Amino acid sequence: MKDKILGMLLKEQGFVSGQKICETFGVSRTAVWKAVHQLTEDGYQIEAVRNKGYRLIQMPDYLSKKDFVNQLHTDWAGRNIYILDEVDSTNDEAKRLAEGGEGHGTVIIAKKQTAGKGRRGRSFESPMGCGLFMSMIIRDDILPSRASMLTLVMGIAVTKALETLTGLNVQIKWPNDVLAGGKKICGILTEMSMQIECMNYLVIGCGVNVRNESFPEEMKDRATSVLLEGVDLVSYSELAAGILEQFEVYYRMFMRNQDLTEIVDEYNEYLINKNRQVTVLNPKDQYEGLALGINTRGELMVQTRQEVKYVTAGEVSVRGIYGYI
């Protein structure tokens, strides 16, 4: 009952009368009061005013395992979970656990990362309690040559979850950023342990900026958070569960052919690179062209003056995004 009432309070974002709650769920006022009391014990701040009803005014500081499990509706993703106060990086912790034998779908969530990682060894800003820092272990029969596509699978999963839960206009910047308002709100990092032609395991991590009120000077024009985009009532548990639920859906599509055949059209709808001038910088050369979208292999197709090039890796700057004009 408390989850149903919480969902109603989150949706309304204002006072909801006790009578309306009773009528909606067919329960007594006493049952409503008990459910609200349970929510306050879980860390939700709920204002109760006579003749007005109940209003959610603040979410818990962070997620609890109990709250997360109650929100989660998956078959395997996140069914085994570690919630930690602090780690060096959730990806590194996931790799340590994977080396110790932890199984497929195990998830690690941390309130803070002291050495959060982005692509190409960059650091990832991870202050205490401001973001959702989450990594998952994948153990499956995946060809190593196809594994990098899971970065894109996680990208669309995060995008769909954020869009559904916050109502924000969210887009993807290939291959591993999720944007809101043209600024980065999430980064994704996939790392793999393999032998010759065989994947031992894969770790895929995402860091979502949730309650950041500001960013360092060098990042403020490039980064944003759910809070800065005007949404302040977001449950960490609901967001984590939502991402994992969406990931399962798209992962299932991916695994049917181990490619993006079933995802590519929807992915391209969210792709901010598409139909924009981009600059591609890789170890061999640098060139400009018009991004056409991704193909079923997850490659970014770029039309240059001479030909269509298929980008598998490297840095891709988009005109008008992150300061590239």
mmCIF file of N, CA and C in Angstrom, residues 279-288 313-315:
data_model
loop_
_atom_site.group_PDB
_atom_site.id
_atom_site.type_symbol
_atom_site.label_atom_id
_atom_site.label_comp_id
_atom_site.label_asym_id
_atom_site.label_seq_id
_atom_site.Cartn_x
_atom_site.Cartn_y
_atom_site.Cartn_z
ATOM 1 N N THR A 279 32.693 16.372 -35.831
ATOM 2 C CA THR A 279 34.123 16.199 -36.052
ATOM 3 C C THR A 279 34.535 14.888 -35.405
ATOM 4 N N VAL A 280 35.164 14.017 -36.165
ATOM 5 C CA VAL A 280 35.607 12.720 -35.666
ATOM 6 C C VAL A 280 37.115 12.764 -35.495
ATOM 7 N N LEU A 281 37.562 12.428 -34.302
ATOM 8 C CA LEU A 281 38.992 12.417 -33.992
ATOM 9 C C LEU A 281 39.352 11.029 -33.495
ATOM 10 N N ASN A 282 40.186 10.329 -34.243
ATOM 11 C CA ASN A 282 40.653 9.017 -33.814
ATOM 12 C C ASN A 282 42.169 8.959 -33.951
ATOM 13 N N PRO A 283 42.794 7.871 -33.500
ATOM 14 C CA PRO A 283 44.264 7.819 -33.530
ATOM 15 C C PRO A 283 44.875 7.988 -34.917
ATOM 16 N N LYS A 284 44.109 7.665 -35.964
ATOM 17 C CA LYS A 284 44.670 7.707 -37.313
ATOM 18 C C LYS A 284 44.466 9.036 -38.018
ATOM 19 N N ASP A 285 43.286 9.641 -37.842
ATOM 20 C CA ASP A 285 43.032 10.885 -38.563
ATOM 21 C C ASP A 285 41.899 11.678 -37.920
ATOM 22 N N GLN A 286 41.613 12.819 -38.513
ATOM 23 C CA GLN A 286 40.515 13.671 -38.065
ATOM 24 C C GLN A 286 39.760 14.137 -39.300
ATOM 25 N N TYR A 287 38.431 14.127 -39.223
ATOM 26 C CA TYR A 287 37.642 14.578 -40.365
ATOM 27 C C TYR A 287 36.281 15.068 -39.893
ATOM 28 N N GLU A 288 35.619 15.801 -40.771
ATOM 29 C CA GLU A 288 34.284 16.310 -40.478
ATOM 30 C C GLU A 288 33.278 15.705 -41.450
ATOM 31 N N ALA A 313 35.033 3.865 -32.968
ATOM 32 C CA ALA A 313 35.644 4.381 -31.745
ATOM 33 C C ALA A 313 36.210 5.757 -32.033
ATOM 34 N N GLY A 314 36.683 6.405 -30.974
ATOM 35 C CA GLY A 314 37.252 7.732 -31.130
ATOM 36 C C GLY A 314 36.353 8.795 -30.534
ATOM 37 N N GLU A 315 36.804 10.028 -30.616
ATOM 38 C CA GLU A 315 36.044 11.153 -30.091
ATOM 39 C C GLU A 315 35.187 11.757 -31.205
#
